[in-house]
XYZ file of C-alpha atoms in Angstrom:
711
model
C 2.524 -16.789 32.484
C 3.060 -13.312 33.836
C 4.579 -9.882 33.554
C 7.273 -9.596 36.200
C 9.269 -6.679 37.568
C 12.504 -7.963 39.083
C 15.235 -6.193 41.043
C 17.639 -3.888 39.210
C 14.916 -2.615 36.864
C 14.544 -5.851 34.940
C 11.211 -6.722 33.305
C 9.962 -10.092 32.059
C 7.031 -10.936 29.786
C 6.104 -14.629 29.747
C 3.904 -16.464 27.267
C 3.110 -20.152 27.322
C 6.531 -21.074 25.985
C 8.421 -17.801 25.469
C 10.002 -15.150 27.654
C 11.119 -11.650 26.716
C 13.438 -9.838 29.145
C 14.603 -6.214 29.109
C 16.757 -4.323 31.587
C 17.158 -0.614 32.206
C 20.904 -0.102 31.973
C 23.255 2.816 32.443
C 21.984 6.273 31.529
C 18.455 4.939 30.998
C 19.253 2.677 28.047
C 16.706 -0.102 27.467
C 18.894 -3.169 27.059
C 17.647 -6.319 25.415
C 18.496 -9.165 27.785
C 16.766 -12.341 26.599
C 14.239 -13.710 24.109
C 13.669 -17.436 23.969
C 12.222 -20.421 25.774
C 10.412 -19.607 29.005
C 12.491 -20.336 32.097
C 10.960 -22.076 35.143
C 11.821 -19.618 37.950
C 12.042 -15.844 38.415
C 15.525 -16.383 39.798
C 16.561 -17.672 36.365
C 15.716 -14.301 34.854
C 17.481 -12.471 37.684
C 20.606 -14.490 36.950
C 20.717 -13.544 33.260
C 23.832 -11.482 32.541
C 23.642 -8.123 30.836
C 25.437 -8.820 27.539
C 27.401 -5.580 27.440
C 30.941 -5.690 26.041
C 33.499 -2.987 26.702
C 35.752 -2.539 23.703
C 37.373 0.739 22.651
C 36.995 4.476 22.285
C 35.337 3.821 18.953
C 32.363 2.248 20.748
C 30.046 3.540 23.451
C 31.667 4.010 26.879
C 28.662 2.101 28.245
C 29.766 -0.868 26.128
C 28.522 -2.643 23.013
C 25.029 -4.108 23.425
C 21.685 -4.631 21.746
C 18.590 -2.672 22.638
C 14.809 -2.535 22.751
C 14.916 1.210 22.017
C 17.621 3.184 20.206
C 17.472 6.995 20.192
C 19.447 9.009 17.668
C 22.719 10.703 18.527
C 24.373 8.353 21.012
C 27.337 6.087 20.312
C 25.038 3.404 18.989
C 25.238 2.992 15.249
C 22.518 0.530 14.408
C 19.206 1.784 13.005
C 17.600 4.276 15.429
C 14.122 3.510 16.718
C 13.311 7.209 17.020
C 14.835 10.223 15.284
C 13.360 13.683 15.673
C 14.140 17.394 15.591
C 12.578 20.243 17.487
C 11.510 23.496 15.905
C 14.574 25.298 17.321
C 16.916 22.808 15.606
C 17.609 20.471 18.545
C 17.908 16.991 17.049
C 19.742 15.086 19.793
C 17.832 13.075 22.378
C 18.896 11.959 25.836
C 16.196 9.713 27.198
C 16.064 8.628 30.847
C 13.815 5.967 32.338
C 10.813 7.368 34.215
C 8.547 4.514 35.216
C 6.939 1.205 34.270
C 3.191 0.954 33.750
C 1.904 -2.593 34.038
C -1.448 -4.260 33.312
C -2.656 -7.871 33.177
C -1.444 -8.344 29.616
C 0.744 -5.362 28.879
C 3.726 -3.284 29.897
C 4.760 0.252 29.001
C 8.249 1.509 29.797
C 8.136 5.306 29.893
C 11.214 7.344 28.957
C 11.672 11.129 28.945
C 13.964 13.333 26.857
C 14.524 16.769 28.411
C 16.315 18.118 25.319
C 13.314 17.865 22.977
C 10.728 17.462 25.749
C 9.507 14.165 24.369
C 7.988 11.355 26.400
C 8.087 7.901 24.819
C 6.290 4.788 25.941
C 7.747 1.481 24.739
C 4.578 -0.582 24.606
C 4.541 -4.370 24.973
C 1.235 -6.218 24.491
C 1.379 -9.863 25.576
C -0.696 -12.485 23.744
C 0.393 -15.345 25.945
C -1.710 -18.110 24.357
C 0.062 -17.540 21.040
C 3.585 -16.769 22.370
C 3.257 -13.404 20.651
C 4.245 -9.913 21.788
C 2.963 -6.748 20.140
C 5.368 -3.831 20.035
C 4.703 -0.136 19.405
C 5.775 3.317 20.557
C 3.660 6.051 22.113
C 5.396 9.373 21.422
C 4.174 12.510 23.247
C 5.293 16.097 22.716
C 5.230 17.565 26.236
C 6.944 20.829 25.285
C 5.830 24.120 23.782
C 7.580 23.765 20.420
C 6.650 21.476 17.544
C 8.776 18.372 16.971
C 9.243 16.659 13.620
C 9.685 12.892 13.686
C 11.829 11.526 10.840
C 12.057 7.931 12.116
C 9.408 6.314 14.300
C 9.857 2.558 14.236
C 7.574 0.282 16.208
C 10.078 -2.344 17.174
C 13.672 -2.978 18.173
C 15.125 -6.110 19.720
C 18.414 -7.953 19.922
C 19.293 -11.567 19.240
C 21.958 -13.013 21.525
C 24.004 -16.208 21.534
C 22.505 -17.569 18.322
C 25.280 -17.743 15.735
C 24.814 -18.489 12.043
C 21.209 -17.355 11.805
C 19.248 -17.782 8.599
C 16.812 -15.078 7.552
C 13.574 -16.092 5.822
C 11.570 -13.429 4.014
C 9.369 -12.967 0.940
C 10.239 -11.538 -2.451
C 8.234 -11.514 -5.645
C 6.478 -9.712 -8.446
C 2.941 -9.342 -9.730
C 1.728 -12.932 -10.454
C 4.802 -14.216 -8.610
C 4.218 -13.180 -5.015
C 5.396 -14.835 -1.798
C 8.573 -16.505 -3.000
C 10.331 -17.362 0.253
C 14.007 -16.420 0.352
C 16.518 -17.920 2.782
C 19.822 -16.117 3.314
C 22.477 -16.431 6.035
C 22.892 -13.364 8.211
C 26.457 -12.109 7.952
C 28.124 -8.992 9.377
C 26.467 -5.892 7.949
C 22.889 -4.827 7.447
C 20.102 -6.335 5.378
C 16.998 -4.232 4.789
C 13.655 -5.401 3.399
C 11.125 -2.717 2.637
C 8.452 -1.166 0.470
C 8.556 2.423 -0.767
C 5.565 2.043 -3.091
C 2.847 3.410 -0.818
C 1.399 -0.083 -0.366
C 2.568 -3.346 1.216
C 3.760 -4.488 -2.267
C 4.151 -7.636 -4.361
C 7.943 -7.310 -4.191
C 8.257 -7.843 -0.432
C 6.052 -8.491 2.578
C 6.400 -7.323 6.208
C 7.100 -10.782 7.638
C 10.342 -12.501 8.598
C 11.641 -15.591 10.383
C 15.057 -16.273 11.915
C 16.401 -19.721 12.738
C 19.519 -21.854 12.955
C 18.992 -25.416 11.773
C 15.213 -25.439 12.228
C 13.087 -27.867 10.230
C 9.373 -28.167 9.644
C 8.965 -29.910 13.009
C 12.049 -29.070 15.116
C 14.122 -26.114 16.205
C 13.668 -22.562 17.443
C 12.111 -19.956 15.170
C 11.800 -16.234 15.917
C 9.422 -14.471 13.568
C 7.648 -11.175 13.093
C 4.744 -9.435 11.350
C 4.362 -5.684 10.898
C 0.685 -4.702 10.876
C 0.776 -1.872 8.357
C -0.398 -1.377 4.758
C 1.845 1.456 3.579
C 5.599 2.039 3.357
C 7.431 -0.219 5.793
C 10.955 -1.433 6.505
C 12.696 -4.139 8.516
C 16.417 -4.113 9.334
C 18.655 -7.015 10.366
C 22.105 -5.906 11.534
C 24.883 -8.197 12.701
C 27.938 -6.568 14.237
C 31.521 -7.761 14.593
C 30.779 -9.075 18.087
C 28.071 -11.455 16.879
C 25.148 -9.410 18.204
C 22.126 -9.120 15.900
C 19.911 -6.057 16.162
C 16.404 -6.192 14.684
C 14.202 -3.196 14.027
C 11.189 -2.357 11.949
C 8.155 -0.200 11.397
C 7.039 2.593 9.120
C 9.690 3.185 6.477
C 11.964 6.090 7.350
C 12.359 6.748 3.604
C 10.750 10.117 2.788
C 8.987 10.032 6.165
C 8.131 12.964 8.364
C 5.469 13.548 11.009
C 4.940 16.756 12.946
C 3.827 16.682 16.570
C 2.577 20.009 17.809
C 2.710 20.820 21.514
C 0.514 18.375 23.414
C 0.069 15.971 20.494
C 1.008 12.303 20.488
C 1.539 9.493 17.959
C 1.121 5.744 18.474
C 2.980 3.713 15.873
C 1.416 0.624 14.230
C 2.001 -2.673 16.000
C 4.836 -5.013 15.178
C 4.200 -8.572 16.398
C 7.087 -10.811 17.465
C 6.523 -14.537 17.915
C 8.457 -17.587 19.059
C 8.215 -21.316 18.385
C 10.432 -24.124 19.649
C 8.826 -26.770 17.426
C 9.935 -25.661 13.979
C 8.139 -23.977 11.126
C 4.935 -25.982 11.572
C 4.713 -24.716 15.149
C 5.471 -21.178 14.006
C 2.740 -21.286 11.369
C 0.209 -22.847 13.741
C 0.641 -20.064 16.311
C 0.615 -17.338 13.676
C -2.486 -18.765 11.967
C -4.386 -19.089 15.257
C -3.355 -15.585 16.307
C -4.606 -14.137 13.036
C -7.936 -15.986 13.132
C -8.572 -15.401 16.852
C -7.142 -11.922 17.453
C -6.403 -10.010 14.248
C -9.208 -10.747 11.789
C -12.683 -9.207 12.213
C -14.417 -10.604 15.274
C -17.718 -11.148 13.472
C -16.066 -13.647 11.107
C -13.896 -15.625 13.503
C -16.155 -18.643 13.891
C -17.696 -18.640 10.406
C -16.605 -20.764 7.486
C -15.933 -18.782 4.322
C -18.387 -19.406 1.463
C -17.595 -20.846 -1.963
C -17.308 -17.821 -4.231
C -17.977 -17.279 -7.916
C -16.380 -14.225 -9.574
C -17.434 -13.233 -13.079
C -14.248 -11.396 -14.151
C -12.680 -14.015 -16.393
C -16.062 -14.915 -17.868
C -16.977 -11.415 -19.037
C -14.099 -9.014 -18.367
C -15.606 -5.562 -19.043
C -18.524 -6.912 -21.082
C -20.822 -6.922 -18.051
C -24.588 -6.992 -18.606
C -27.498 -7.977 -16.419
C -28.508 -10.741 -18.826
C -24.998 -12.176 -19.014
C -24.603 -12.098 -15.247
C -27.958 -13.841 -14.742
C -26.787 -16.715 -16.929
C -23.651 -17.066 -14.807
C -25.744 -16.837 -11.627
C -27.781 -19.866 -12.744
C -24.641 -21.850 -13.557
C -22.824 -20.876 -10.350
C -25.822 -21.771 -8.200
C -26.239 -25.113 -9.972
C -22.721 -26.263 -9.082
C -23.031 -25.176 -5.444
C -21.518 -21.680 -5.198
C -22.691 -19.584 -2.251
C -21.461 -16.080 -3.124
C -21.702 -14.376 -6.525
C -19.357 -11.442 -7.183
C -19.683 -9.017 -10.089
C -16.218 -7.740 -10.901
C -15.001 -4.684 -12.847
C -17.173 -3.105 -15.553
C -20.533 -2.460 -13.838
C -20.177 1.327 -13.413
C -19.646 4.568 -15.330
C -18.288 4.371 -18.885
C -16.263 1.339 -17.862
C -15.879 -0.637 -21.086
C -12.115 -1.038 -20.703
C -9.455 -0.096 -18.184
C -9.026 3.252 -19.934
C -12.141 5.068 -18.684
C -14.746 5.373 -15.977
C -12.711 4.627 -12.864
C -13.920 7.052 -10.199
C -17.460 7.381 -11.555
C -19.199 5.005 -9.167
C -22.680 5.062 -10.678
C -24.349 1.999 -12.168
C -24.029 1.928 -15.966
C -27.620 2.365 -17.250
C -26.966 0.548 -20.538
C -25.619 -2.550 -18.812
C -28.137 -2.438 -15.952
C -31.223 -0.521 -17.162
C -32.987 -0.982 -13.816
C -29.914 -0.695 -11.631
C -28.220 -3.454 -9.682
C -31.193 -4.354 -7.494
C -32.897 -6.774 -9.933
C -29.669 -8.736 -10.330
C -29.048 -8.720 -6.567
C -32.569 -9.997 -5.967
C -32.060 -12.707 -8.577
C -28.786 -13.805 -6.951
C -30.489 -14.109 -3.578
C -33.382 -16.040 -5.051
C -30.749 -18.625 -5.988
C -29.680 -18.789 -2.306
C -26.404 -16.985 -2.911
C -24.977 -13.819 -1.376
C -24.056 -10.885 -3.601
C -20.661 -9.214 -3.947
C -19.242 -6.324 -5.938
C -15.786 -5.161 -7.091
C -14.600 -1.603 -6.407
C -11.323 0.319 -6.678
C -12.044 3.497 -4.712
C -8.471 4.811 -4.363
C -8.012 5.229 -8.130
C -9.246 7.402 -10.984
C -8.931 7.299 -14.782
C -7.961 10.512 -16.574
C -10.982 9.778 -18.763
C -13.606 10.121 -16.033
C -16.005 12.742 -14.782
C -14.326 12.638 -11.374
C -10.910 13.541 -12.767
C -12.288 16.201 -15.094
C -13.977 17.787 -12.077
C -11.145 17.321 -9.566
C -7.759 16.976 -11.325
C -6.147 18.235 -8.108
C -7.305 15.194 -6.131
C -4.427 12.970 -7.286
C -0.812 12.892 -6.128
C 1.021 15.341 -8.387
C 3.527 18.166 -8.501
C 3.192 21.360 -10.581
C 5.015 20.987 -13.884
C 5.830 17.303 -13.332
C 4.588 14.532 -15.589
C 1.497 12.824 -14.192
C 2.375 9.155 -14.601
C -0.440 6.795 -15.445
C -0.171 3.088 -14.726
C -2.966 0.791 -15.920
C -4.363 4.064 -17.307
C -5.057 5.431 -13.832
C -3.878 7.803 -11.114
C -3.808 7.378 -7.332
C -6.237 9.572 -5.420
C -4.749 11.491 -2.509
C -6.699 10.033 0.408
C -4.794 12.332 2.750
C -6.941 15.232 1.520
C -10.025 15.399 3.786
C -12.336 16.043 0.838
C -11.063 12.926 -0.963
C -11.421 10.746 2.120
C -14.966 12.061 2.576
C -15.800 11.416 -1.088
C -14.636 7.797 -0.933
C -16.386 7.097 2.367
C -19.671 8.685 1.284
C -19.592 6.911 -2.064
C -19.070 3.512 -0.431
C -21.553 4.227 2.347
C -24.245 5.164 -0.169
C -23.459 2.148 -2.375
C -23.876 -0.218 0.579
C -26.887 1.610 2.014
C -28.872 1.513 -1.226
C -28.023 -2.047 -2.298
C -28.235 -5.375 -0.454
C -24.520 -6.073 -0.917
C -22.938 -8.765 1.245
C -19.336 -8.656 0.014
C -16.943 -6.046 -1.347
C -13.756 -6.833 -3.241
C -11.609 -3.714 -2.678
C -8.874 -3.522 -5.294
C -5.829 -1.273 -5.848
C -4.045 -1.742 -9.159
C -0.987 0.495 -9.077
C 1.719 1.881 -6.805
C 2.320 5.567 -6.019
C 4.184 8.074 -8.184
C 4.743 11.835 -7.988
C 4.200 11.736 -4.188
C 3.708 15.443 -3.682
C 1.241 17.937 -2.211
C 1.255 21.215 -4.142
C 1.672 24.199 -1.854
C 2.931 22.179 1.117
C 6.400 22.380 2.659
C 8.808 19.493 1.978
C 8.302 18.219 5.539
C 4.525 18.321 5.178
C 4.747 16.431 1.894
C 6.608 13.627 3.636
C 3.514 12.990 5.747
C 1.402 11.913 2.762
C 2.429 8.234 2.927
C 1.088 7.797 6.448
C -1.925 10.041 5.880
C -3.062 7.815 2.997
C -2.984 4.666 5.154
C -4.611 6.431 8.108
C -7.470 7.576 5.846
C -7.827 4.110 4.297
C -8.127 2.542 7.740
C -10.659 5.150 8.876
C -12.778 4.443 5.783
C -12.711 0.692 6.388
C -13.396 1.097 10.094
C -16.287 3.483 9.450
C -17.850 1.224 6.839
C -17.595 -1.798 9.110
C -19.425 0.091 11.855
C -22.191 1.301 9.532
C -22.456 -1.951 7.562
C -21.434 -4.781 9.904
C -23.127 -7.373 7.686
C -20.725 -6.715 4.773
C -17.574 -8.796 4.306
C -14.507 -7.296 2.626
C -11.731 -8.762 0.502
C -8.421 -6.920 0.168
C -6.819 -6.974 -3.265
C -4.019 -4.982 -4.836
C -3.516 -6.554 -8.245
C -3.369 -9.810 -6.338
C -1.060 -9.966 -3.299
C 0.111 -6.349 -3.199
C -1.663 -5.458 0.044
C -1.491 -8.385 2.451
C -0.444 -7.627 6.017
C -1.893 -7.773 9.522
C -3.009 -4.134 9.291
C -5.428 -4.755 6.428
C -6.345 -8.150 7.910
C -7.828 -6.384 10.938
C -10.412 -4.981 8.535
C -11.024 -7.708 5.944
C -12.225 -11.303 5.902
C -10.238 -12.428 2.853
C -7.334 -11.459 0.635
C -6.786 -12.120 -3.048
C -3.439 -13.883 -2.900
C -2.329 -13.465 -6.516
C -3.752 -12.693 -9.946
C -1.909 -15.843 -11.025
C -4.474 -18.664 -11.148
C -2.275 -21.253 -12.859
C -2.683 -24.211 -10.464
C 0.993 -25.203 -10.443
C 2.214 -21.659 -9.852
C -0.433 -21.249 -7.190
C 0.688 -24.386 -5.344
C 4.132 -22.835 -4.923
C 2.769 -19.400 -3.995
C 0.321 -20.904 -1.516
C 2.894 -23.140 0.152
C 5.219 -20.242 0.907
C 2.263 -18.012 1.824
C 1.302 -20.578 4.466
C 4.488 -19.951 6.438
C 3.147 -16.530 7.388
C -0.611 -16.465 6.761
C -3.600 -18.741 7.397
C -5.621 -20.662 4.818
C -8.996 -19.173 5.735
C -8.045 -15.700 4.518
C -6.544 -16.998 1.254
C -8.899 -16.700 -1.714
C -8.132 -19.299 -4.431
C -9.903 -19.603 -7.787
C -10.491 -22.448 -10.218
C -10.204 -20.860 -13.665
C -10.297 -22.007 -17.273
C -7.757 -24.101 -19.116
C -5.570 -23.284 -20.889
C -4.674 -20.825 -18.153
C -4.605 -17.185 -19.300
C -1.118 -16.578 -17.887
C 0.980 -19.676 -18.640
C -1.130 -21.444 -21.261
C -1.086 -24.712 -19.289
C -4.173 -26.868 -19.582
C -4.349 -29.048 -16.494
C -7.197 -31.364 -15.454
C -10.114 -29.818 -13.631
C -9.294 -32.006 -10.632
C -5.839 -30.455 -10.372
C -7.308 -26.966 -10.579
C -9.769 -27.789 -7.808
C -7.311 -29.450 -5.441
C -4.948 -26.493 -5.824
C -7.772 -24.050 -5.038
C -9.178 -26.090 -2.129
C -6.070 -25.246 -0.078
C -7.744 -22.046 1.105
C -11.148 -20.436 0.607
C -12.430 -21.944 -2.623
C -13.555 -19.717 -5.464
C -14.574 -20.314 -9.072
C -13.413 -17.808 -11.670
C -13.851 -19.588 -14.989
C -16.374 -18.915 -17.732
C -19.000 -21.489 -16.765
C -20.842 -20.869 -20.038
C -17.967 -22.607 -21.838
C -17.664 -25.577 -19.478
C -19.054 -28.870 -20.746
C -21.867 -30.713 -19.023
C -19.300 -33.207 -17.733
C -17.079 -30.435 -16.368
C -19.988 -28.762 -14.591
C -20.996 -32.073 -13.022
C -17.426 -32.720 -11.901
C -17.183 -29.183 -10.494
C -20.361 -29.759 -8.480
C -18.821 -32.922 -6.996
C -15.626 -31.125 -6.038
C -17.539 -28.238 -4.458
C -19.644 -30.714 -2.475
C -16.446 -32.406 -1.299
C -14.887 -29.067 -0.341
C -17.876 -28.249 1.842
C -17.191 -31.424 3.858
C -13.559 -30.448 4.469
C -13.540 -26.643 4.499
C -13.890 -26.287 8.260
C -10.760 -28.400 8.670
C -8.925 -26.513 5.911
C -9.920 -23.075 7.174
C -9.501 -23.689 10.919
C -7.290 -26.763 11.265
C -3.565 -26.954 11.841
C -1.663 -26.922 8.576
C 1.368 -29.081 7.750
C 3.575 -28.846 4.677
C 4.398 -32.493 3.938
C 7.292 -33.850 1.919
C 7.255 -36.781 -0.472
C 10.170 -39.161 -0.824
C 12.395 -38.544 -3.878
C 9.797 -36.548 -5.818
C 8.353 -33.048 -5.679
C 4.681 -33.753 -5.138
C 2.621 -30.960 -3.565
C 1.253 -32.251 -0.273
C -0.691 -30.157 2.217
C -2.217 -31.592 5.390
C -4.901 -29.982 7.554
C -5.816 -31.497 10.908
C -8.627 -30.769 13.363
C -10.081 -32.867 16.180
C -12.526 -34.639 13.895
C -10.749 -34.911 10.591
C -7.456 -34.854 8.744
C -7.407 -33.799 5.106
C -4.643 -34.398 2.564
C -4.673 -32.310 -0.626
C -2.096 -33.687 -3.038
C -0.924 -33.015 -6.572
C 1.448 -35.582 -8.030
C 4.638 -34.465 -9.782
C 5.452 -34.820 -13.441
C 6.511 -38.408 -14.091
C 10.214 -39.042 -14.571
C 12.162 -42.217 -15.369
C 9.032 -44.363 -15.273
C 8.282 -43.532 -11.624
C 4.557 -43.340 -10.970
C 4.291 -43.351 -7.179
C 5.291 -41.308 -4.156
C 5.404 -41.971 -0.424
C 4.813 -39.468 2.345
C 4.451 -39.386 6.122
C 1.685 -37.538 7.929
C 2.204 -35.249 10.911
C 0.425 -34.146 14.064
C -1.646 -37.300 14.674
C -2.154 -39.197 17.937
C 0.286 -42.107 17.804
C -1.979 -44.625 19.569
C -5.230 -43.645 17.855
C -6.525 -45.642 14.911
C -7.595 -43.724 11.828
C -9.903 -44.736 9.005
C -7.900 -44.361 5.789
C -10.191 -45.336 2.918
C -10.802 -49.072 3.528
C -8.067 -49.511 6.156
C -7.646 -48.682 9.823
C -4.108 -47.528 10.608
C -2.537 -46.122 13.746
C -1.274 -42.574 13.959
C 2.192 -43.968 14.606
C 2.028 -45.970 11.362
C 0.876 -42.962 9.355
C 3.595 -40.713 10.814
C 6.450 -43.236 10.599
C 5.651 -45.525 7.659
C 3.262 -43.230 5.846
C 1.260 -43.821 2.689
C 2.276 -44.691 -0.846
C 0.158 -43.364 -3.692
C 0.320 -44.465 -7.295
C -0.516 -42.177 -10.178
C -0.688 -42.562 -13.937
C -0.913 -38.961 -15.159
C 1.255 -35.928 -14.598
C -0.088 -33.620 -11.865
C -2.817 -36.049 -10.893
C -4.788 -34.638 -7.961
C -6.253 -36.275 -4.917
C -8.202 -35.352 -1.807
C -8.137 -37.788 1.123
C -10.195 -37.510 4.297
C -9.089 -39.362 7.406
C -11.115 -39.716 10.623
C -10.207 -41.218 13.982
C -12.170 -44.435 14.397
C -13.510 -43.568 17.841
C -15.530 -40.736 16.281
C -18.394 -40.869 13.796
C -16.947 -41.973 10.484
C -18.255 -40.796 7.149
C -18.496 -43.856 4.870
C -15.422 -44.267 2.728
C -17.584 -44.302 -0.388
C -18.024 -40.569 0.136
C -14.292 -39.979 0.119
C -13.101 -38.227 -2.991
C -11.157 -40.539 -5.265
C -8.595 -39.278 -7.772
C -10.214 -37.715 -10.789
C -8.136 -37.737 -13.928
C-alpha cells in the first residue's frame, strides 16, 4: 500500500485491494489511467497504456480520453470540473501541471492557469484500509482581480474497459425514501441531483457501478458525496465506450466569488472499490463511516434504546403526560427519553410558535428541569426535538425579523408545513441559532438533540444583492449549518445529535460527520421500513439508522401487524419506540420488554457487525444477517402465505466453513449453514423471528435465552 510517483509523470494510489492511477498528459491534462484491482508490481502500472484515441477534427487534437480534472473551454465536452470567470471577463482556462505534493496518505496535483491566475490542487486522500479515496479541489486566486466560480466539482474520474455498466442510485419521496434504482448506462448523460437546498428525499448522493456483480461476487465502484446542500452527479458515456464520472456541489444556480488571495476547498467526494460484490462494498462503506466519518466520541459506543413521545402526544405535550410515558418507557427497558415537538412557544399545532425557543410555561410551569431530573431518576438519558432552521409566520421571531427568511421583494412568500426557511447565510441568523442552541444546552442537562428540517427551499433570494451574490446562498446555508454543529459539539461534547429532515431528507456523509444517528424515514410501517432499510443498507450502516416500533394500525398505511413483526423490523438498526405506551396492553408491554432485552444482547452485533442481505428460496421473506466474531444474528420476517406454502429456506453468509455453530439445539458447521442453509416454518403472514448463533468454541449463551418466534 503506497503512493507512488512513476516515470513520465504517472501517479499511483494503492489501497489494500484497489489502485487509482493518473497521468499528466499533453498540455498538462490530468488523464485518468486506471481504477481497479491493485496490481502486484510498480512495473505493471508503468506498462498501463494511456487510453487516448485520435479521431477527427471534431474532437480534441490531443485525442479522446477521460480525465481526473476537466477545465472549461477546451475541446472536451463532458461536464467541466471547474468553470470560472475573472472580473475582466476572461472565462477560458489553460491549466498546466506545476508539481506533485505527497504525504503518507495523500497526494495533491497542483495546476496553474495563467489566464485567470488560478492555482488548483487536485486533492486525493487515501484511506487504504477501506479501499477508499477522498477527492476534492483546492482553488486559489493568485491574481489581483476577483474570480467568480460557476462550477466547482469535487470529483472527476473515468471508467475504462468496462462495457455494459449498470448504475445503481436512490430515488424516492417523503415516506418512500431510498428506493434503489438500477439502470444500464447507455451513450449520453445521466444526472442525479438535488436543487432543494438539502440532500433530499427524492435522491441521495450515493452511486454504484457494476457489470454482473451479485451480493457476493463481482467488481463494484461506488461513491459518496459528503455534502448536505445542493449536489449533482453526472455519468456520461461517449461513442467510444469511455465513461466519465463527475460530481460535487450542484452547478445549478451556483456562484462563488474568490477575491484576490482567497481560496476555496470543495467538500469531499469519496470513491470506493470492492471486488467481492455488494456485500463487500457495504462492509467497507459501513466500516469507513463508523471508523472515519462519524463523530469520534461515539465510534466505540453502542447506541441506546430510544423512546420518542411524538406519536403518543403530538402537540399535546405536558409535564404530567410526559412523566407517565417516562415511567412506561423505563419499565420496558428504554435508555433514552426524547420529548418531540410541542414543548416551546405557542406550539399547539404546526401553525405557530416555530422560532420561539422558550419553554411553554403552561405545559411546563417549572421549566424542563423537573422533567429532565425525573427522566434521569429512571436511569434514562434525556433528549429534545428542535427545528432551528425554520420559522412560522405566526411567531414572535418572524414578527420581529420578517427579513430573516429567504424572500424576494414583491414575490409570494411560500409557506410549506406553515413555515419559512431561515436564511442561515446571514451572520445575524447564524448567530441567533447558535446562541439559542448553546443556551438551551448550557441551561439544561440535555443528552440528545433531534435536529429536524421539515421543508425545502423556495424564493432563494437575498434582497439588495447582485444576482451572482444571490447564487452563493445555497453554499452559505450549508457552511453556516456545519459551523453551528461544529461549534455546539465543541462546547457540548457530551450531547449526541440526530439528523432529521422530515425523515430521510438530509442523510449524507457531510451531516454524518456531525451526528450520531439519522431518522431514516417518517414511515414507520414495518413492511415499508423493511424495504427502505434493505436498500438503505447498500450505502449506509445500521448503527446510524434510527428505527421505531409504533402503534398498530400504522398511521400511514393502516396495517396492523403483530408487535413481534414491528420489533424485528426496527431491530435492524438502532432500536427506538415511538408508540403510545399508555394504550398498550399489559401483555404488549411485557412482550415489548422481552424484545428490548433481546435487542440489548444483539445490538453490538447489529450496530458493528458485517451485514448481509440474504435471499430466501422461492419466496420474498425479509432476511438480514449481522456477523461479528462472537455472534451471528438473523432478523427475519416471513412473507405472506401463498398457495399453502408455509416455509422458506435460506443460506447464511460470511461464516467460517470448518467452525461449528450452535443453532438453537443443534451444532452445524459453517459450510452446512452456507451451502445447505436453514428451513423455517411459519403459520402466520409476516411472522417474525430473531435467531442468535454462536461458534461453539466460544462461550455459548444457553439456547433457552434465544428469542423464539412470537406470533
